[in-house]
PDB file of C-alpha atoms in Angstrom:
ATOM      1  CA  SER U   1    -156.526  -9.667 131.189  1.00 60.00           C
ATOM      2  CA  SER U   2    -159.442 -10.431 131.872  1.00 62.00           C
ATOM      3  CA  LYS U   3    -159.592  -9.888 135.776  1.00 59.00           C
ATOM      4  CA  GLU U   4    -159.104  -6.216 134.385  1.00 63.00           C
ATOM      5  CA  LYS U   5    -161.189  -6.314 130.839  1.00 65.00           C
ATOM      6  CA  TYR U   6    -164.269  -6.737 134.545  1.00 63.00           C
ATOM      7  CA  LEU U   7    -163.732  -4.227 136.587  1.00 61.00           C
ATOM      8  CA  LEU U   8    -163.828  -2.222 133.386  1.00 62.00           C
ATOM      9  CA  THR U   9    -166.860  -3.075 131.849  1.00 64.00           C
ATOM     10  CA  VAL U  10    -168.782  -3.774 135.309  1.00 60.00           C
ATOM     11  CA  GLN U  11    -167.319   0.103 135.925  1.00 62.00           C
ATOM     12  CA  LYS U  12    -169.206   1.078 133.491  1.00 64.00           C
ATOM     13  CA  TRP U  13    -171.761  -0.366 132.268  1.00 59.00           C
ATOM     14  CA  ARG U  14    -175.927   1.504 134.235  1.00 63.00           C
ATOM     15  CA  SER U  15    -177.455  -1.077 135.131  1.00 62.00           C
ATOM     16  CA  PRO U  16    -180.143  -1.090 137.964  1.00 58.00           C
ATOM     17  CA  SER U  17    -179.078  -4.645 139.623  1.00 59.00           C
ATOM     18  CA  SER U  18    -175.024  -3.550 138.792  1.00 59.00           C
ATOM     19  CA  TYR U  19    -174.681  -3.088 143.073  1.00 56.00           C
ATOM     20  CA  LEU U  20    -175.865  -6.942 143.450  1.00 60.00           C
ATOM     21  CA  TYR U  21    -172.202  -7.958 141.723  1.00 57.00           C
ATOM     22  CA  SER U  22    -170.270  -5.090 140.959  1.00 62.00           C
ATOM     23  CA  PRO U  23    -168.770  -5.281 144.084  1.00 68.00           C
ATOM     24  CA  TYR U  24    -167.303  -8.739 143.551  1.00 72.00           C
ATOM     25  CA  GLU U  25    -164.550 -11.846 141.492  1.00 70.00           C
ATOM     26  CA  ARG U  26    -166.221 -11.959 138.543  1.00 68.00           C
ATOM     27  CA  LYS U  27    -166.338 -15.660 139.728  1.00 78.00           C
ATOM     28  CA  MET U  28    -168.094 -14.572 142.879  1.00 77.00           C
ATOM     29  CA  PHE U  29    -170.748 -12.179 140.886  1.00 74.00           C
ATOM     30  CA  TYR U  30    -172.893 -13.970 143.118  1.00 78.00           C
ATOM     31  CA  PHE U  31    -172.097 -13.309 146.627  1.00 82.00           C
ATOM     32  CA  LYS U  32    -174.503 -10.628 147.487  1.00 82.00           C
ATOM     33  CA  GLN U  33    -177.012 -13.714 147.606  1.00 85.00           C
ATOM     34  CA  VAL U  34    -174.425 -15.647 149.819  1.00 89.00           C
ATOM     35  CA  GLN U  35    -174.866 -12.118 152.638  1.00 88.00           C
ATOM     36  CA  LEU U  36    -178.669 -12.605 152.639  1.00 90.00           C
ATOM     37  CA  LEU U  37    -178.366 -16.256 153.688  1.00 93.00           C
ATOM     38  CA  GLU U  38    -176.595 -15.454 156.329  1.00 93.00           C
ATOM     39  CA  SER U  39    -179.069 -13.165 157.375  1.00 91.00           C
ATOM     40  CA  PHE U  40    -181.400 -15.215 156.645  1.00 94.00           C
ATOM     41  CA  VAL U  41    -180.183 -17.907 158.918  1.00 93.00           C
ATOM     42  CA  LEU U  42    -179.750 -16.005 161.760  1.00 90.00           C
ATOM     43  CA  LEU U  43    -182.837 -14.115 161.559  1.00 90.00           C
ATOM     44  CA  VAL U  44    -184.504 -18.075 161.179  1.00 90.00           C
ATOM     45  CA  VAL U  45    -182.041 -19.113 164.347  1.00 87.00           C
ATOM     46  CA  THR U  46    -183.176 -15.728 166.268  1.00 84.00           C
ATOM     47  CA  ILE U  47    -187.059 -16.570 165.750  1.00 87.00           C
ATOM     48  CA  TYR U  48    -187.592 -20.423 166.128  1.00 84.00           C
ATOM     49  CA  ILE U  49    -184.297 -21.290 168.714  1.00 80.00           C
ATOM     50  CA  LEU U  50    -185.609 -20.753 172.500  1.00 72.00           C
ATOM     51  CA  THR U  51    -183.215 -18.338 173.998  1.00 73.00           C
ATOM     52  CA  GLU U  52    -183.669 -19.598 177.536  1.00 69.00           C
ATOM     53  CA  SER U  53    -180.921 -22.097 176.292  1.00 72.00           C
ATOM     54  CA  GLY U  54    -178.039 -21.553 175.380  1.00 79.00           C
ATOM     55  CA  ILE U  55    -178.340 -22.904 172.712  1.00 86.00           C
ATOM     56  CA  GLN U  56    -179.245 -19.680 170.305  1.00 87.00           C
ATOM     57  CA  SER U  57    -176.374 -17.736 171.309  1.00 87.00           C
ATOM     58  CA  ILE U  58    -173.814 -21.474 170.063  1.00 89.00           C
ATOM     59  CA  VAL U  59    -175.457 -22.027 166.650  1.00 91.00           C
ATOM     60  CA  GLY U  60    -175.676 -18.115 166.506  1.00 90.00           C
ATOM     61  CA  ALA U  61    -171.681 -17.926 167.063  1.00 92.00           C
ATOM     62  CA  ALA U  62    -171.344 -20.964 165.025  1.00 94.00           C
ATOM     63  CA  ILE U  63    -173.237 -19.570 162.081  1.00 94.00           C
ATOM     64  CA  LEU U  64    -170.972 -15.903 162.211  1.00 93.00           C
ATOM     65  CA  ALA U  65    -167.072 -18.339 162.640  1.00 95.00           C
ATOM     66  CA  GLY U  66    -169.061 -20.997 159.466  1.00 95.00           C
ATOM     67  CA  PHE U  67    -169.318 -17.514 157.769  1.00 94.00           C
ATOM     68  CA  THR U  68    -166.495 -15.953 158.488  1.00 94.00           C
ATOM     69  CA  LEU U  69    -164.323 -18.715 157.317  1.00 96.00           C
ATOM     70  CA  LEU U  70    -166.122 -18.808 154.054  1.00 93.00           C
ATOM     71  CA  TYR U  71    -164.783 -14.797 153.582  1.00 92.00           C
ATOM     72  CA  ILE U  72    -161.298 -15.690 154.457  1.00 93.00           C
ATOM     73  CA  ILE U  73    -161.180 -18.390 151.653  1.00 93.00           C
ATOM     74  CA  VAL U  74    -163.359 -17.463 149.231  1.00 90.00           C
ATOM     75  CA  ARG U  75    -162.149 -13.382 149.292  1.00 88.00           C
ATOM     76  CA  PRO U  76    -165.030 -12.621 146.811  1.00 86.00           C
ATOM     77  CA  PHE U  77    -164.727  -9.240 146.226  1.00 83.00           C
ATOM     78  CA  SER U  78    -162.265  -7.678 143.533  1.00 77.00           C
ATOM     79  CA  GLU U  79    -161.542  -4.907 145.900  1.00 77.00           C
ATOM     80  CA  THR U  80    -158.306  -5.885 148.615  1.00 80.00           C
ATOM     81  CA  TRP U  81    -159.129  -3.700 151.343  1.00 81.00           C
ATOM     82  CA  GLU U  82    -162.924  -4.723 150.581  1.00 83.00           C
ATOM     83  CA  ASP U  83    -161.871  -8.698 151.311  1.00 85.00           C
ATOM     84  CA  VAL U  84    -159.770  -7.108 155.088  1.00 87.00           C
ATOM     85  CA  MET U  85    -162.653  -4.366 156.096  1.00 87.00           C
ATOM     86  CA  ILE U  86    -165.411  -7.944 156.250  1.00 89.00           C
ATOM     87  CA  ILE U  87    -163.349  -9.964 157.397  1.00 92.00           C
ATOM     88  CA  ALA U  88    -161.829  -7.490 160.464  1.00 91.00           C
ATOM     89  CA  ALA U  89    -165.438  -7.161 160.945  1.00 91.00           C
ATOM     90  CA  LYS U  90    -166.815 -10.789 160.431  1.00 93.00           C
ATOM     91  CA  THR U  91    -164.709 -11.241 162.773  1.00 93.00           C
ATOM     92  CA  ALA U  92    -165.000  -8.908 165.468  1.00 93.00           C
ATOM     93  CA  ASN U  93    -168.910 -10.349 165.543  1.00 92.00           C
ATOM     94  CA  THR U  94    -167.602 -13.979 165.185  1.00 93.00           C
ATOM     95  CA  ILE U  95    -165.917 -13.055 168.565  1.00 92.00           C
ATOM     96  CA  ASN U  96    -168.347 -10.909 170.707  1.00 92.00           C
ATOM     97  CA  ALA U  97    -171.113 -13.670 169.849  1.00 91.00           C
ATOM     98  CA  SER U  98    -168.774 -16.416 170.939  1.00 91.00           C
ATOM     99  CA  THR U  99    -167.727 -14.366 174.386  1.00 90.00           C
ATOM    100  CA  TYR U 100    -172.234 -14.141 174.093  1.00 88.00           C
ATOM    101  CA  ALA U 101    -172.456 -17.502 174.257  1.00 88.00           C
ATOM    102  CA  MET U 102    -169.603 -17.790 176.747  1.00 88.00           C
ATOM    103  CA  LEU U 103    -171.154 -16.046 178.755  1.00 86.00           C
ATOM    104  CA  LYS U 104    -173.900 -16.516 178.997  1.00 85.00           C
ATOM    105  CA  ASN U 105    -173.887 -20.433 179.252  1.00 83.00           C
ATOM    106  CA  ASN U 106    -171.080 -19.859 182.095  1.00 84.00           C
ATOM    107  CA  VAL U 107    -167.355 -20.181 181.169  1.00 84.00           C
ATOM    108  CA  HIS U 108    -164.745 -18.808 182.427  1.00 81.00           C
ATOM    109  CA  PHE U 109    -162.249 -16.781 180.270  1.00 77.00           C
ATOM    110  CA  ALA U 110    -158.921 -16.688 181.706  1.00 81.00           C
ATOM    111  CA  ILE U 111    -159.106 -12.647 180.512  1.00 83.00           C
ATOM    112  CA  PRO U 112    -161.924 -10.928 182.134  1.00 86.00           C
ATOM    113  CA  ALA U 113    -164.167 -10.518 178.944  1.00 85.00           C
ATOM    114  CA  ASP U 114    -164.506  -7.389 178.723  1.00 86.00           C
ATOM    115  CA  ILE U 115    -161.411  -6.890 178.144  1.00 90.00           C
ATOM    116  CA  VAL U 116    -160.908  -9.059 175.171  1.00 88.00           C
ATOM    117  CA  LEU U 117    -164.160  -7.597 174.014  1.00 90.00           C
ATOM    118  CA  PHE U 118    -163.316  -4.035 174.336  1.00 92.00           C
ATOM    119  CA  VAL U 119    -159.607  -4.963 172.001  1.00 92.00           C
ATOM    120  CA  VAL U 120    -161.790  -6.731 169.635  1.00 91.00           C
ATOM    121  CA  ASN U 121    -164.158  -3.649 168.787  1.00 91.00           C
ATOM    122  CA  MET U 122    -161.561  -1.510 169.699  1.00 93.00           C
ATOM    123  CA  ILE U 123    -158.788  -3.357 166.655  1.00 92.00           C
ATOM    124  CA  ALA U 124    -162.394  -3.133 164.892  1.00 90.00           C
ATOM    125  CA  ILE U 125    -163.061   0.162 164.684  1.00 91.00           C
ATOM    126  CA  ALA U 126    -159.548   1.506 164.125  1.00 92.00           C
ATOM    127  CA  ILE U 127    -159.905  -1.032 160.468  1.00 88.00           C
ATOM    128  CA  LEU U 128    -163.048   0.766 159.836  1.00 85.00           C
ATOM    129  CA  VAL U 129    -161.668   4.776 160.939  1.00 89.00           C
ATOM    130  CA  PHE U 130    -158.863   4.245 158.171  1.00 88.00           C
ATOM    131  CA  SER U 131    -160.491   3.243 155.835  1.00 83.00           C
ATOM    132  CA  LEU U 132    -162.442   5.877 156.325  1.00 83.00           C
ATOM    133  CA  LEU U 133    -159.766   8.056 156.022  1.00 86.00           C
ATOM    134  CA  PHE U 134    -158.040   5.758 153.020  1.00 84.00           C
ATOM    135  CA  HIS U 135    -161.012   5.628 151.287  1.00 78.00           C
ATOM    136  CA  PRO U 136    -160.953   8.611 149.083  1.00 83.00           C
ATOM    137  CA  ILE U 137    -156.939   8.327 148.471  1.00 84.00           C
ATOM    138  CA  ARG U 138    -157.977   4.734 147.291  1.00 78.00           C
ATOM    139  CA  GLN U 139    -160.647   5.522 144.289  1.00 79.00           C
ATOM    140  CA  CYS U 140    -158.420   8.275 143.728  1.00 85.00           C
ATOM    141  CA  ILE U 141    -155.012   5.177 142.892  1.00 82.00           C
ATOM    142  CA  ARG U 142    -157.749   3.693 141.563  1.00 76.00           C
ATOM    143  CA  GLN U 143    -159.404   5.727 138.970  1.00 80.00           C
ATOM    144  CA  ARG U 144    -156.007   6.453 137.446  1.00 84.00           C
ATOM    145  CA  ARG U 145    -155.588   2.866 137.384  1.00 79.00           C
ATOM    146  CA  MET U 146    -158.106   2.279 135.600  1.00 76.00           C
ATOM    147  CA  LYS U 147    -157.582   5.381 133.531  1.00 81.00           C
ATOM    148  CA  LYS U 148    -154.234   3.898 132.338  1.00 79.00           C
ATOM    149  CA  ARG U 149    -155.707   0.413 131.602  1.00 73.00           C
ATOM    150  CA  SER U 150    -158.756   2.164 129.530  1.00 75.00           C
ATOM    151  CA  ILE U 151    -155.613   3.814 127.219  1.00 76.00           C
ATOM    152  CA  LEU U 152    -153.490   1.041 127.315  1.00 72.00           C
ATOM    153  CA  MET U 153    -156.367  -1.345 125.735  1.00 69.00           C
ATOM    154  CA  GLN U 154    -157.782   1.683 123.234  1.00 73.00           C
ATOM    155  CA  VAL U 155    -153.881   1.834 122.123  1.00 70.00           C
ATOM    156  CA  HIS U 156    -153.028  -2.483 122.043  1.00 67.00           C
ATOM    157  CA  HIS U 157    -156.549  -2.703 121.072  1.00 62.00           C
ATOM    158  CA  PRO U 158    -158.507  -0.157 119.227  1.00 58.00           C
ATOM    159  CA  ARG U 159    -161.420  -2.504 117.589  1.00 60.00           C
ATOM    160  CA  ARG U 160    -161.786  -3.823 120.820  1.00 55.00           C
ATOM    161  CA  LYS U 161    -162.060  -0.383 122.421  1.00 51.00           C
ATOM    162  CA  ALA U 162    -164.248   1.008 119.553  1.00 53.00           C
ATOM    163  CA  ALA U 163    -166.750  -1.667 120.245  1.00 52.00           C
ATOM    164  CA  ALA U 164    -166.811  -1.249 124.222  1.00 50.00           C
ATOM    165  CA  ASP U 165    -167.758   2.062 123.276  1.00 51.00           C
ATOM    166  CA  ASP U 166    -170.316   1.592 121.038  1.00 49.00           C
ATOM    167  CA  ASP U 167    -172.075  -1.185 123.758  1.00 48.00           C
ATOM    168  CA  ASP U 168    -172.362   1.435 126.033  1.00 47.00           C
ATOM    169  CA  GLU U 169    -174.113   3.357 123.474  1.00 46.00           C
ATOM    170  CA  GLY U 170    -176.892   1.081 123.754  1.00 45.00           C
ATOM    171  CA  GLY U 171    -175.324  -2.478 123.714  1.00 44.00           C
ATOM    172  CA  ASP U 172    -177.018  -5.261 125.142  1.00 44.00           C
ATOM    173  CA  GLY U 173    -174.994  -5.250 128.609  1.00 45.00           C
ATOM    174  CA  VAL U 174    -172.811  -8.283 127.562  1.00 44.00           C
ATOM    175  CA  PHE U 175    -169.721  -8.871 129.596  1.00 43.00           C
ATOM    176  CA  LEU U 176    -165.612  -8.427 127.616  1.00 41.00           C
ATOM    177  CA  SER U 177    -164.939 -12.305 127.457  1.00 39.00           C
TER     178      SER U 177
END
């Protein structure tokens, strides 16, 4: 399939700029720029909105919520687990920022804020730890899958495989279509 060809090509291509798009789905190759935009917008809010008013924390929490929703909707990564990790982290950040905004503006909770923050952050940390422990296994499974796909591609499409090998040895780096 086209997705498999893209993943194989991106994995083999050694370009200094490949880190910008390699973790993303083909249609989301530009998503690193979206992450940079998020950082820039949060920086502008931090610098230009007064901290004495509760507005800065509310605007910051709203921006985080918007970008979290964007990640939930588009799921930009080629690996499902990367989507899960980023959504968990962004959700935890959004809840942390929202809790801070509510505390700063004297909004009271039905559940104590420290319990909310503790539970949310423990879940985020558990996902992170699980990801770190499970990463070598995922990597091994992914490499076996890619090797199998490469062999199948060579068996079913020997000319395409030869052309892809030629590209690896000094081609122009154009993606397979």
